[in-house]
Structure formats: structure tokens, C-alpha cells
């Protein structure tokens, strides 16, 4: 009975320390106005992605008799060349865009971080192999490869599209993490771990990873930002299956229908403005996190 009691007391103390530490970190992070602004805009996009379809359900049926209607209370962004509500199209496409960005950032960060730590920590022939592969991915331009893939396959799920995007996104992060790990290996606290014969798992997860965690978080945010533009570009070249609610598909369709028509220009501008707002929010969030978590960039 006493052992069980001591166990629960230990668990309680651990959870208490975790929440206290988490609260201090959140207070520190959200003391930066850039972080607050970026997070609020991101939260708005997430809210729209989750509840937007319920509040503004999208009807994919065409109604040519009501094409190119001007903005109104019923159709805030007007209708397109097939009479579909552009505002509801944008709302419906938000969830897939954020899903692609989120999973692409996860794949990018996991691959880049794991390979970067292994390359920098192990060194030797392992480092040479990983850096050789990294240099190949850094030297091959992604756009011609996307064009080649578009002629061979069609991607029909957001997760598979995120995986394709992350293939050309992890290499830069991997190299940066490797450099930081190689620098940390020379620090006294890592040398002490070696003298004390601590396990490699302890050194990696208890010493190295916490010291690069802030950099990983910042790159996760930036990877989401970059994935948005990549997904739009992939949709434009036809690699992904056509989805009329995808922002890239809306841009491409409006461009194809002719920008001589001012209404097509307006339809094209809505997703472009949404992309600019999202990317600006991600940039503010990343800069705010960097200023807060990176001791070398702290504002005095």
C-alpha cells in the first residue's frame, strides 16, 4: 500500500512540475506580440478548418443561371463561372490546406531532426552517407521533379501530398541540426556525459534534443508556411487530384477562365490574400518564437 501511495505521490509531483514548467514557458512565449498575433491568426484558420463546413456548408452543385454574381449577404465573395459560392469554396478548402501543411511539417521535422542528430552525433561514415544524400536533395530542384511525377502519378490524399512536399523540405533542416549537434558535442556538459559513461540515449534525449528544441519548433512553423505554397504549386502542375475547393485549384481555374474578366481576377485574389495572411501569420509566429526561445536573439 505504501509503495502504491509513494508511486502516486511521485506521479503527482512530476505532473505538477510539468504543468508549472509548461505554464512558465507559455507565459514567456506569449509575452512577445509577434507570437500572439501569429497564434491568433493561426487559431482563426484552425477554427475555420474545423467548424467552417458546419457553419457554412458547401454545395458543389453547379447553377449556371447564377454565375458571376456580385458579393452579397448570401454570397459574400460572389459566385464563380459555374454559379458556385466562392466563399463556401474557400471555407471548404481551408481544412485540406491546413492538413497538408501540418502533416508536411511533421514529416519534415521528424526526418530532418532524426537524420541531423544521427549525422552530427555519430559522425564518421554515417555522417558522410547522410550528408551525401542530403546534398543530393538540396541540389535537385523540386519543380521539375513535380512536373515529372505529374506525368506518372496522381496524388489523391492530403497526407500523401504532404509526404511528397516533405521529401524536398527536410534536407536544409537536417544540415542545420547536424551543425548544432556537432557544436554541442564540444561543450563541457557533453564531455562530462562521456566521462561518466552515460548512454547515448541519455545524451541525445536529455542533453542534445532539449538544446535544439526551440530551433525545431521554429522550423515546424516555417515548414507549415512553406507547405502552403508548395501545395498550391503542386495543384497547379496537376500532380494532385483535382479538388475544386483547393485554393490552388481556385487560382488555376480563375486564371484559365481568363483574367480579362474582372470577376475572375476577384475570384483569383481571394485565395491569394488568404495565402498571404496565413504565411504572414506563420512568419510572425516563427519570428516571435525565435526572439523568445533563442537566447542569442533575445531582445534586451
PDB file of C-alpha atoms in Angstrom:
ATOM      1  CA  UNK A   1       0.000   0.000   0.000  1.00  0.00           C
ATOM      2  CA  UNK A   2       2.819   2.388   0.890  1.00  0.00           C
ATOM      3  CA  UNK A   3       4.591   1.661  -2.413  1.00  0.00           C
ATOM      4  CA  UNK A   4       1.440   2.464  -4.382  1.00  0.00           C
ATOM      5  CA  UNK A   5       0.994   5.642  -2.348  1.00  0.00           C
ATOM      6  CA  UNK A   6       4.587   6.708  -2.965  1.00  0.00           C
ATOM      7  CA  UNK A   7       4.155   5.986  -6.682  1.00  0.00           C
ATOM      8  CA  UNK A   8       1.085   8.206  -6.947  1.00  0.00           C
ATOM      9  CA  UNK A   9       2.833  10.926  -4.938  1.00  0.00           C
ATOM     10  CA  UNK A  10       5.780  10.780  -7.350  1.00  0.00           C
ATOM     11  CA  UNK A  11       3.456  10.910 -10.357  1.00  0.00           C
ATOM     12  CA  UNK A  12       1.600  13.856  -8.831  1.00  0.00           C
ATOM     13  CA  UNK A  13       4.827  15.768  -8.187  1.00  0.00           C
ATOM     14  CA  UNK A  14       6.024  15.053 -11.728  1.00  0.00           C
ATOM     15  CA  UNK A  15       2.771  16.288 -13.253  1.00  0.00           C
ATOM     16  CA  UNK A  16       2.799  19.349 -11.021  1.00  0.00           C
ATOM     17  CA  UNK A  17       6.351  20.215 -12.074  1.00  0.00           C
ATOM     18  CA  UNK A  18       5.429  19.650 -15.722  1.00  0.00           C
ATOM     19  CA  UNK A  19       2.420  21.968 -15.605  1.00  0.00           C
ATOM     20  CA  UNK A  20       4.381  24.619 -13.713  1.00  0.00           C
ATOM     21  CA  UNK A  21       7.179  24.449 -16.288  1.00  0.00           C
ATOM     22  CA  UNK A  22       4.649  24.434 -19.150  1.00  0.00           C
ATOM     23  CA  UNK A  23       2.873  27.455 -17.693  1.00  0.00           C
ATOM     24  CA  UNK A  24       6.127  29.404 -17.331  1.00  0.00           C
ATOM     25  CA  UNK A  25       7.086  28.541 -20.916  1.00  0.00           C
ATOM     26  CA  UNK A  26       3.683  29.653 -22.250  1.00  0.00           C
ATOM     27  CA  UNK A  27       3.891  32.893 -20.267  1.00  0.00           C
ATOM     28  CA  UNK A  28       7.361  33.501 -21.658  1.00  0.00           C
ATOM     29  CA  UNK A  29       6.379  32.633 -25.227  1.00  0.00           C
ATOM     30  CA  UNK A  30       3.214  34.742 -25.286  1.00  0.00           C
ATOM     31  CA  UNK A  31       4.989  37.783 -23.875  1.00  0.00           C
ATOM     32  CA  UNK A  32       6.057  38.547 -27.462  1.00  0.00           C
ATOM     33  CA  UNK A  33       3.424  40.480 -29.506  1.00  0.00           C
ATOM     34  CA  UNK A  34       4.526  38.788 -32.736  1.00  0.00           C
ATOM     35  CA  UNK A  35       3.858  35.379 -31.222  1.00  0.00           C
ATOM     36  CA  UNK A  36       0.421  36.490 -30.005  1.00  0.00           C
ATOM     37  CA  UNK A  37      -0.569  37.953 -33.383  1.00  0.00           C
ATOM     38  CA  UNK A  38       0.636  34.926 -35.331  1.00  0.00           C
ATOM     39  CA  UNK A  39      -1.003  32.477 -32.929  1.00  0.00           C
ATOM     40  CA  UNK A  40      -4.365  34.295 -33.006  1.00  0.00           C
ATOM     41  CA  UNK A  41      -4.468  34.258 -36.815  1.00  0.00           C
ATOM     42  CA  UNK A  42      -3.413  30.596 -36.900  1.00  0.00           C
ATOM     43  CA  UNK A  43      -6.118  29.757 -34.329  1.00  0.00           C
ATOM     44  CA  UNK A  44      -8.673  31.527 -36.539  1.00  0.00           C
ATOM     45  CA  UNK A  45      -7.643  29.410 -39.537  1.00  0.00           C
ATOM     46  CA  UNK A  46      -7.849  26.243 -37.404  1.00  0.00           C
ATOM     47  CA  UNK A  47     -11.318  27.250 -36.164  1.00  0.00           C
ATOM     48  CA  UNK A  48     -12.476  27.784 -39.738  1.00  0.00           C
ATOM     49  CA  UNK A  49     -10.994  24.437 -40.802  1.00  0.00           C
ATOM     50  CA  UNK A  50     -12.794  22.559 -38.012  1.00  0.00           C
ATOM     51  CA  UNK A  51     -16.155  24.336 -37.821  1.00  0.00           C
ATOM     52  CA  UNK A  52     -16.354  26.229 -41.118  1.00  0.00           C
ATOM     53  CA  UNK A  53     -18.037  23.422 -43.049  1.00  0.00           C
ATOM     54  CA  UNK A  54     -20.667  23.077 -40.320  1.00  0.00           C
ATOM     55  CA  UNK A  55     -21.451  26.793 -40.222  1.00  0.00           C
ATOM     56  CA  UNK A  56     -21.196  27.360 -43.995  1.00  0.00           C
ATOM     57  CA  UNK A  57     -21.865  24.000 -45.729  1.00  0.00           C
ATOM     58  CA  UNK A  58     -20.544  23.855 -49.284  1.00  0.00           C
ATOM     59  CA  UNK A  59     -22.761  22.744 -52.174  1.00  0.00           C
ATOM     60  CA  UNK A  60     -20.759  21.519 -55.155  1.00  0.00           C
ATOM     61  CA  UNK A  61     -23.791  21.576 -57.494  1.00  0.00           C
ATOM     62  CA  UNK A  62     -23.492  23.986 -60.403  1.00  0.00           C
ATOM     63  CA  UNK A  63     -26.024  26.722 -61.138  1.00  0.00           C
ATOM     64  CA  UNK A  64     -25.005  28.421 -64.367  1.00  0.00           C
ATOM     65  CA  UNK A  65     -28.046  30.712 -64.202  1.00  0.00           C
ATOM     66  CA  UNK A  66     -26.451  32.402 -61.173  1.00  0.00           C
ATOM     67  CA  UNK A  67     -22.845  32.567 -62.393  1.00  0.00           C
ATOM     68  CA  UNK A  68     -20.649  35.578 -61.642  1.00  0.00           C
ATOM     69  CA  UNK A  69     -22.995  37.062 -59.053  1.00  0.00           C
ATOM     70  CA  UNK A  70     -21.598  40.067 -57.223  1.00  0.00           C
ATOM     71  CA  UNK A  71     -20.762  39.803 -53.499  1.00  0.00           C
ATOM     72  CA  UNK A  72     -23.830  39.917 -51.263  1.00  0.00           C
ATOM     73  CA  UNK A  73     -25.018  38.709 -47.867  1.00  0.00           C
ATOM     74  CA  UNK A  74     -25.975  35.375 -49.416  1.00  0.00           C
ATOM     75  CA  UNK A  75     -22.695  35.087 -51.351  1.00  0.00           C
ATOM     76  CA  UNK A  76     -20.028  37.203 -49.555  1.00  0.00           C
ATOM     77  CA  UNK A  77     -17.420  36.544 -52.288  1.00  0.00           C
ATOM     78  CA  UNK A  78     -19.912  36.198 -55.139  1.00  0.00           C
ATOM     79  CA  UNK A  79     -20.202  33.124 -57.367  1.00  0.00           C
ATOM     80  CA  UNK A  80     -17.863  31.635 -59.966  1.00  0.00           C
ATOM     81  CA  UNK A  81     -18.386  30.703 -63.657  1.00  0.00           C
ATOM     82  CA  UNK A  82     -20.481  27.686 -62.619  1.00  0.00           C
ATOM     83  CA  UNK A  83     -22.602  29.505 -60.052  1.00  0.00           C
ATOM     84  CA  UNK A  84     -20.815  28.017 -57.042  1.00  0.00           C
ATOM     85  CA  UNK A  85     -20.395  30.099 -53.899  1.00  0.00           C
ATOM     86  CA  UNK A  86     -16.730  31.198 -53.761  1.00  0.00           C
ATOM     87  CA  UNK A  87     -16.809  31.994 -50.035  1.00  0.00           C
ATOM     88  CA  UNK A  88     -18.011  28.498 -49.162  1.00  0.00           C
ATOM     89  CA  UNK A  89     -15.427  27.058 -51.553  1.00  0.00           C
ATOM     90  CA  UNK A  90     -12.699  28.863 -49.628  1.00  0.00           C
ATOM     91  CA  UNK A  91     -14.082  27.682 -46.291  1.00  0.00           C
ATOM     92  CA  UNK A  92     -14.285  24.072 -47.508  1.00  0.00           C
ATOM     93  CA  UNK A  93     -10.702  24.178 -48.799  1.00  0.00           C
ATOM     94  CA  UNK A  94      -9.219  25.501 -45.556  1.00  0.00           C
ATOM     95  CA  UNK A  95      -9.251  22.128 -43.788  1.00  0.00           C
ATOM     96  CA  UNK A  96      -7.343  20.300 -46.542  1.00  0.00           C
ATOM     97  CA  UNK A  97      -4.809  23.126 -46.842  1.00  0.00           C
ATOM     98  CA  UNK A  98      -4.074  23.098 -43.096  1.00  0.00           C
ATOM     99  CA  UNK A  99      -3.993  19.293 -43.040  1.00  0.00           C
ATOM    100  CA  UNK A 100      -1.376  19.286 -45.799  1.00  0.00           C
ATOM    101  CA  UNK A 101       0.655  21.976 -44.022  1.00  0.00           C
ATOM    102  CA  UNK A 102       0.502  20.213 -40.635  1.00  0.00           C
ATOM    103  CA  UNK A 103       1.479  16.741 -41.841  1.00  0.00           C
ATOM    104  CA  UNK A 104       4.139  18.121 -44.163  1.00  0.00           C
ATOM    105  CA  UNK A 105       5.680  19.985 -41.219  1.00  0.00           C
ATOM    106  CA  UNK A 106       5.614  16.830 -39.079  1.00  0.00           C
ATOM    107  CA  UNK A 107       7.287  14.700 -41.757  1.00  0.00           C
ATOM    108  CA  UNK A 108       9.851  17.414 -42.493  1.00  0.00           C
ATOM    109  CA  UNK A 109      10.780  17.997 -38.847  1.00  0.00           C
ATOM    110  CA  UNK A 110      10.923  14.303 -37.919  1.00  0.00           C
ATOM    111  CA  UNK A 111      13.092  13.307 -40.904  1.00  0.00           C
ATOM    112  CA  UNK A 112      15.360  16.355 -40.693  1.00  0.00           C
ATOM    113  CA  UNK A 113      15.795  16.187 -36.912  1.00  0.00           C
ATOM    114  CA  UNK A 114      16.455  12.443 -36.698  1.00  0.00           C
ATOM    115  CA  UNK A 115      18.944  12.393 -39.566  1.00  0.00           C
ATOM    116  CA  UNK A 116      20.597  15.628 -38.398  1.00  0.00           C
ATOM    117  CA  UNK A 117      21.141  14.360 -34.842  1.00  0.00           C
ATOM    118  CA  UNK A 118      22.384  10.967 -36.025  1.00  0.00           C
ATOM    119  CA  UNK A 119      24.737  12.560 -38.553  1.00  0.00           C
ATOM    120  CA  UNK A 120      26.180  15.087 -36.114  1.00  0.00           C
ATOM    121  CA  UNK A 121      26.372  12.780 -33.096  1.00  0.00           C
ATOM    122  CA  UNK A 122      27.645   9.558 -34.682  1.00  0.00           C
ATOM    123  CA  UNK A 123      29.931  11.126 -37.317  1.00  0.00           C
ATOM    124  CA  UNK A 124      32.297   9.034 -39.421  1.00  0.00           C
ATOM    125  CA  UNK A 125      30.951   7.099 -42.394  1.00  0.00           C
ATOM    126  CA  UNK A 126      27.364   7.510 -41.146  1.00  0.00           C
ATOM    127  CA  UNK A 127      27.776  11.288 -41.339  1.00  0.00           C
ATOM    128  CA  UNK A 128      29.257  11.045 -44.846  1.00  0.00           C
ATOM    129  CA  UNK A 129      26.378   8.908 -46.144  1.00  0.00           C
ATOM    130  CA  UNK A 130      23.653  11.108 -44.628  1.00  0.00           C
ATOM    131  CA  UNK A 131      25.313  14.310 -45.833  1.00  0.00           C
ATOM    132  CA  UNK A 132      25.769  12.818 -49.296  1.00  0.00           C
ATOM    133  CA  UNK A 133      22.052  12.064 -49.520  1.00  0.00           C
ATOM    134  CA  UNK A 134      21.239  15.487 -48.057  1.00  0.00           C
ATOM    135  CA  UNK A 135      23.365  17.265 -50.658  1.00  0.00           C
ATOM    136  CA  UNK A 136      21.601  15.355 -53.438  1.00  0.00           C
ATOM    137  CA  UNK A 137      18.194  16.535 -52.247  1.00  0.00           C
ATOM    138  CA  UNK A 138      19.487  20.083 -51.801  1.00  0.00           C
ATOM    139  CA  UNK A 139      20.934  20.173 -55.331  1.00  0.00           C
ATOM    140  CA  UNK A 140      17.923  18.731 -57.191  1.00  0.00           C
ATOM    141  CA  UNK A 141      15.272  21.416 -57.922  1.00  0.00           C
ATOM    142  CA  UNK A 142      11.843  20.291 -56.791  1.00  0.00           C
ATOM    143  CA  UNK A 143       9.685  21.837 -59.525  1.00  0.00           C
ATOM    144  CA  UNK A 144      10.996  19.723 -62.475  1.00  0.00           C
ATOM    145  CA  UNK A 145      10.552  16.610 -60.318  1.00  0.00           C
ATOM    146  CA  UNK A 146       6.962  17.619 -59.573  1.00  0.00           C
ATOM    147  CA  UNK A 147       6.341  18.005 -63.310  1.00  0.00           C
ATOM    148  CA  UNK A 148       7.801  14.557 -63.946  1.00  0.00           C
ATOM    149  CA  UNK A 149       5.717  12.986 -61.176  1.00  0.00           C
ATOM    150  CA  UNK A 150       2.588  14.711 -62.514  1.00  0.00           C
ATOM    151  CA  UNK A 151       3.012  12.809 -65.781  1.00  0.00           C
ATOM    152  CA  UNK A 152       3.278   9.470 -63.943  1.00  0.00           C
ATOM    153  CA  UNK A 153       1.070   9.539 -60.846  1.00  0.00           C
ATOM    154  CA  UNK A 154      -1.797  11.458 -59.274  1.00  0.00           C
ATOM    155  CA  UNK A 155      -1.907  12.050 -55.527  1.00  0.00           C
ATOM    156  CA  UNK A 156      -5.401  11.799 -54.063  1.00  0.00           C
ATOM    157  CA  UNK A 157      -4.975  12.282 -50.288  1.00  0.00           C
ATOM    158  CA  UNK A 158      -3.673  15.238 -48.252  1.00  0.00           C
ATOM    159  CA  UNK A 159      -1.253  13.004 -46.295  1.00  0.00           C
ATOM    160  CA  UNK A 160       0.370  11.587 -49.440  1.00  0.00           C
ATOM    161  CA  UNK A 161       0.667  15.127 -50.809  1.00  0.00           C
ATOM    162  CA  UNK A 162       2.293  16.202 -47.528  1.00  0.00           C
ATOM    163  CA  UNK A 163       4.793  13.362 -47.845  1.00  0.00           C
ATOM    164  CA  UNK A 164       5.752  14.474 -51.360  1.00  0.00           C
ATOM    165  CA  UNK A 165       6.277  18.049 -50.151  1.00  0.00           C
ATOM    166  CA  UNK A 166       8.379  16.944 -47.180  1.00  0.00           C
ATOM    167  CA  UNK A 167      10.732  14.944 -49.439  1.00  0.00           C
ATOM    168  CA  UNK A 168      12.236  18.230 -50.642  1.00  0.00           C
ATOM    169  CA  UNK A 169      11.928  20.083 -47.337  1.00  0.00           C
ATOM    170  CA  UNK A 170      13.895  18.053 -44.778  1.00  0.00           C
ATOM    171  CA  UNK A 171      17.427  18.419 -46.179  1.00  0.00           C
ATOM    172  CA  UNK A 172      18.056  22.017 -45.075  1.00  0.00           C
ATOM    173  CA  UNK A 173      16.820  21.297 -41.542  1.00  0.00           C
ATOM    174  CA  UNK A 174      18.955  18.148 -41.385  1.00  0.00           C
ATOM    175  CA  UNK A 175      22.129  20.067 -42.220  1.00  0.00           C
ATOM    176  CA  UNK A 176      21.324  22.836 -39.712  1.00  0.00           C
ATOM    177  CA  UNK A 177      20.595  20.342 -36.893  1.00  0.00           C
ATOM    178  CA  UNK A 178      23.832  18.484 -37.701  1.00  0.00           C
ATOM    179  CA  UNK A 179      25.868  21.678 -37.347  1.00  0.00           C
ATOM    180  CA  UNK A 180      24.266  22.489 -33.993  1.00  0.00           C
ATOM    181  CA  UNK A 181      24.797  18.958 -32.669  1.00  0.00           C
ATOM    182  CA  UNK A 182      28.455  18.976 -33.734  1.00  0.00           C
ATOM    183  CA  UNK A 183      28.875  22.285 -31.900  1.00  0.00           C
ATOM    184  CA  UNK A 184      27.133  20.966 -28.773  1.00  0.00           C
ATOM    185  CA  UNK A 185      29.346  17.858 -28.743  1.00  0.00           C
ATOM    186  CA  UNK A 186      32.314  20.069 -27.895  1.00  0.00           C
ATOM    187  CA  UNK A 187      30.602  21.646 -24.869  1.00  0.00           C
ATOM    188  CA  UNK A 188      31.667  20.720 -21.346  1.00  0.00           C
ATOM    189  CA  UNK A 189      28.360  19.158 -20.301  1.00  0.00           C
ATOM    190  CA  UNK A 190      28.511  16.674 -23.199  1.00  0.00           C
ATOM    191  CA  UNK A 191      32.145  15.858 -22.426  1.00  0.00           C
ATOM    192  CA  UNK A 192      31.157  15.192 -18.802  1.00  0.00           C
ATOM    193  CA  UNK A 193      28.488  12.746 -20.014  1.00  0.00           C
ATOM    194  CA  UNK A 194      31.160  10.897 -21.998  1.00  0.00           C
ATOM    195  CA  UNK A 195      33.482  10.746 -18.980  1.00  0.00           C
ATOM    196  CA  UNK A 196      30.648   9.434 -16.803  1.00  0.00           C
ATOM    197  CA  UNK A 197      29.900   6.807 -19.474  1.00  0.00           C
ATOM    198  CA  UNK A 198      26.286   7.841 -19.825  1.00  0.00           C
ATOM    199  CA  UNK A 199      24.281   6.090 -22.532  1.00  0.00           C
ATOM    200  CA  UNK A 200      23.892   7.580 -25.995  1.00  0.00           C
ATOM    201  CA  UNK A 201      20.128   7.655 -25.464  1.00  0.00           C
ATOM    202  CA  UNK A 202      20.627   9.847 -22.380  1.00  0.00           C
ATOM    203  CA  UNK A 203      22.958  12.211 -24.240  1.00  0.00           C
ATOM    204  CA  UNK A 204      20.596  12.524 -27.215  1.00  0.00           C
ATOM    205  CA  UNK A 205      17.257  12.830 -25.416  1.00  0.00           C
ATOM    206  CA  UNK A 206      18.341  14.549 -22.191  1.00  0.00           C
ATOM    207  CA  UNK A 207      21.184  16.773 -23.380  1.00  0.00           C
ATOM    208  CA  UNK A 208      21.165  17.379 -27.141  1.00  0.00           C
ATOM    209  CA  UNK A 209      17.455  17.399 -28.002  1.00  0.00           C
ATOM    210  CA  UNK A 210      16.432  19.984 -25.362  1.00  0.00           C
ATOM    211  CA  UNK A 211      19.142  22.334 -26.657  1.00  0.00           C
ATOM    212  CA  UNK A 212      17.837  22.242 -30.231  1.00  0.00           C
ATOM    213  CA  UNK A 213      14.145  22.019 -29.344  1.00  0.00           C
ATOM    214  CA  UNK A 214      13.428  25.731 -29.851  1.00  0.00           C
ATOM    215  CA  UNK A 215      15.045  25.593 -33.297  1.00  0.00           C
ATOM    216  CA  UNK A 216      12.889  22.547 -34.159  1.00  0.00           C
ATOM    217  CA  UNK A 217       9.705  24.346 -33.074  1.00  0.00           C
ATOM    218  CA  UNK A 218      10.565  27.381 -35.200  1.00  0.00           C
ATOM    219  CA  UNK A 219      11.280  25.187 -38.213  1.00  0.00           C
ATOM    220  CA  UNK A 220       7.994  23.344 -37.697  1.00  0.00           C
ATOM    221  CA  UNK A 221       6.150  26.648 -38.045  1.00  0.00           C
ATOM    222  CA  UNK A 222       8.195  27.638 -41.101  1.00  0.00           C
ATOM    223  CA  UNK A 223       7.625  24.204 -42.665  1.00  0.00           C
ATOM    224  CA  UNK A 224       3.864  24.757 -42.392  1.00  0.00           C
ATOM    225  CA  UNK A 225       4.270  28.123 -44.080  1.00  0.00           C
ATOM    226  CA  UNK A 226       6.321  26.702 -46.942  1.00  0.00           C
ATOM    227  CA  UNK A 227       3.980  23.732 -47.404  1.00  0.00           C
ATOM    228  CA  UNK A 228       1.084  26.040 -48.250  1.00  0.00           C
ATOM    229  CA  UNK A 229       2.838  27.481 -51.297  1.00  0.00           C
ATOM    230  CA  UNK A 230       4.179  24.065 -52.277  1.00  0.00           C
ATOM    231  CA  UNK A 231       0.704  22.508 -52.161  1.00  0.00           C
ATOM    232  CA  UNK A 232      -0.712  25.300 -54.293  1.00  0.00           C
ATOM    233  CA  UNK A 233       2.110  24.860 -56.827  1.00  0.00           C
ATOM    234  CA  UNK A 234       1.610  21.082 -56.915  1.00  0.00           C
ATOM    235  CA  UNK A 235      -2.083  21.575 -57.574  1.00  0.00           C
ATOM    236  CA  UNK A 236      -1.246  23.975 -60.402  1.00  0.00           C
ATOM    237  CA  UNK A 237       1.030  21.451 -62.165  1.00  0.00           C
ATOM    238  CA  UNK A 238      -1.592  18.713 -61.825  1.00  0.00           C
ATOM    239  CA  UNK A 239       0.268  16.338 -59.511  1.00  0.00           C
ATOM    240  CA  UNK A 240      -2.597  16.231 -57.003  1.00  0.00           C
ATOM    241  CA  UNK A 241      -6.108  15.070 -57.850  1.00  0.00           C
ATOM    242  CA  UNK A 242      -8.378  17.972 -58.800  1.00  0.00           C
ATOM    243  CA  UNK A 243     -10.327  19.414 -55.899  1.00  0.00           C
ATOM    244  CA  UNK A 244     -12.437  22.487 -56.733  1.00  0.00           C
ATOM    245  CA  UNK A 245     -12.210  23.734 -53.133  1.00  0.00           C
ATOM    246  CA  UNK A 246      -8.400  23.667 -53.029  1.00  0.00           C
ATOM    247  CA  UNK A 247      -7.029  27.193 -53.078  1.00  0.00           C
ATOM    248  CA  UNK A 248      -4.549  26.268 -55.801  1.00  0.00           C
ATOM    249  CA  UNK A 249      -7.359  24.827 -57.929  1.00  0.00           C
ATOM    250  CA  UNK A 250      -9.385  28.037 -57.488  1.00  0.00           C
ATOM    251  CA  UNK A 251      -6.403  30.134 -58.569  1.00  0.00           C
ATOM    252  CA  UNK A 252      -5.683  27.916 -61.570  1.00  0.00           C
ATOM    253  CA  UNK A 253      -9.322  27.783 -62.690  1.00  0.00           C
ATOM    254  CA  UNK A 254      -9.737  31.557 -62.454  1.00  0.00           C
ATOM    255  CA  UNK A 255      -6.525  32.049 -64.433  1.00  0.00           C
ATOM    256  CA  UNK A 256      -7.662  29.550 -67.073  1.00  0.00           C
ATOM    257  CA  UNK A 257     -11.048  31.221 -67.487  1.00  0.00           C
ATOM    258  CA  UNK A 258      -9.281  34.471 -68.363  1.00  0.00           C
ATOM    259  CA  UNK A 259      -8.163  37.392 -66.266  1.00  0.00           C
ATOM    260  CA  UNK A 260      -9.641  39.835 -68.763  1.00  0.00           C
ATOM    261  CA  UNK A 261     -12.860  39.315 -66.842  1.00  0.00           C
ATOM    262  CA  UNK A 262     -12.608  41.401 -63.630  1.00  0.00           C
ATOM    263  CA  UNK A 263     -14.737  38.865 -61.755  1.00  0.00           C
ATOM    264  CA  UNK A 264     -12.177  36.120 -62.461  1.00  0.00           C
ATOM    265  CA  UNK A 265      -9.486  38.451 -61.091  1.00  0.00           C
ATOM    266  CA  UNK A 266     -11.535  38.903 -57.911  1.00  0.00           C
ATOM    267  CA  UNK A 267     -12.019  35.126 -57.561  1.00  0.00           C
ATOM    268  CA  UNK A 268      -8.266  34.600 -58.002  1.00  0.00           C
ATOM    269  CA  UNK A 269      -7.461  37.248 -55.391  1.00  0.00           C
ATOM    270  CA  UNK A 270      -9.453  35.646 -52.557  1.00  0.00           C
ATOM    271  CA  UNK A 271      -7.203  32.558 -52.147  1.00  0.00           C
ATOM    272  CA  UNK A 272      -4.094  34.654 -52.802  1.00  0.00           C
ATOM    273  CA  UNK A 273      -4.999  37.030 -49.976  1.00  0.00           C
ATOM    274  CA  UNK A 274      -5.754  34.054 -47.690  1.00  0.00           C
ATOM    275  CA  UNK A 275      -2.334  32.560 -48.501  1.00  0.00           C
ATOM    276  CA  UNK A 276      -0.586  35.877 -47.810  1.00  0.00           C
ATOM    277  CA  UNK A 277      -2.396  36.250 -44.465  1.00  0.00           C
ATOM    278  CA  UNK A 278      -1.558  32.683 -43.436  1.00  0.00           C
ATOM    279  CA  UNK A 279       2.092  32.985 -44.435  1.00  0.00           C
ATOM    280  CA  UNK A 280       2.411  36.352 -42.681  1.00  0.00           C
ATOM    281  CA  UNK A 281       0.947  34.813 -39.515  1.00  0.00           C
ATOM    282  CA  UNK A 282       3.387  31.895 -39.685  1.00  0.00           C
ATOM    283  CA  UNK A 283       6.281  34.285 -40.227  1.00  0.00           C
ATOM    284  CA  UNK A 284       5.264  36.424 -37.240  1.00  0.00           C
ATOM    285  CA  UNK A 285       4.812  33.319 -35.093  1.00  0.00           C
ATOM    286  CA  UNK A 286       8.210  31.924 -36.115  1.00  0.00           C
ATOM    287  CA  UNK A 287       9.979  35.250 -35.523  1.00  0.00           C
ATOM    288  CA  UNK A 288       8.272  35.674 -32.157  1.00  0.00           C
ATOM    289  CA  UNK A 289       9.241  32.177 -31.051  1.00  0.00           C
ATOM    290  CA  UNK A 290      12.788  32.749 -32.236  1.00  0.00           C
ATOM    291  CA  UNK A 291      13.097  36.005 -30.302  1.00  0.00           C
ATOM    292  CA  UNK A 292      11.659  34.376 -27.181  1.00  0.00           C
ATOM    293  CA  UNK A 293      13.282  30.940 -27.203  1.00  0.00           C
ATOM    294  CA  UNK A 294      16.615  31.690 -28.853  1.00  0.00           C
ATOM    295  CA  UNK A 295      18.890  33.232 -26.190  1.00  0.00           C
ATOM    296  CA  UNK A 296      21.167  34.695 -28.853  1.00  0.00           C
ATOM    297  CA  UNK A 297      18.303  36.759 -30.306  1.00  0.00           C
ATOM    298  CA  UNK A 298      16.598  37.901 -27.101  1.00  0.00           C
ATOM    299  CA  UNK A 299      15.548  41.478 -27.137  1.00  0.00           C
ATOM    300  CA  UNK A 300      17.295  43.274 -24.315  1.00  0.00           C
TER     301      UNK A 300
END
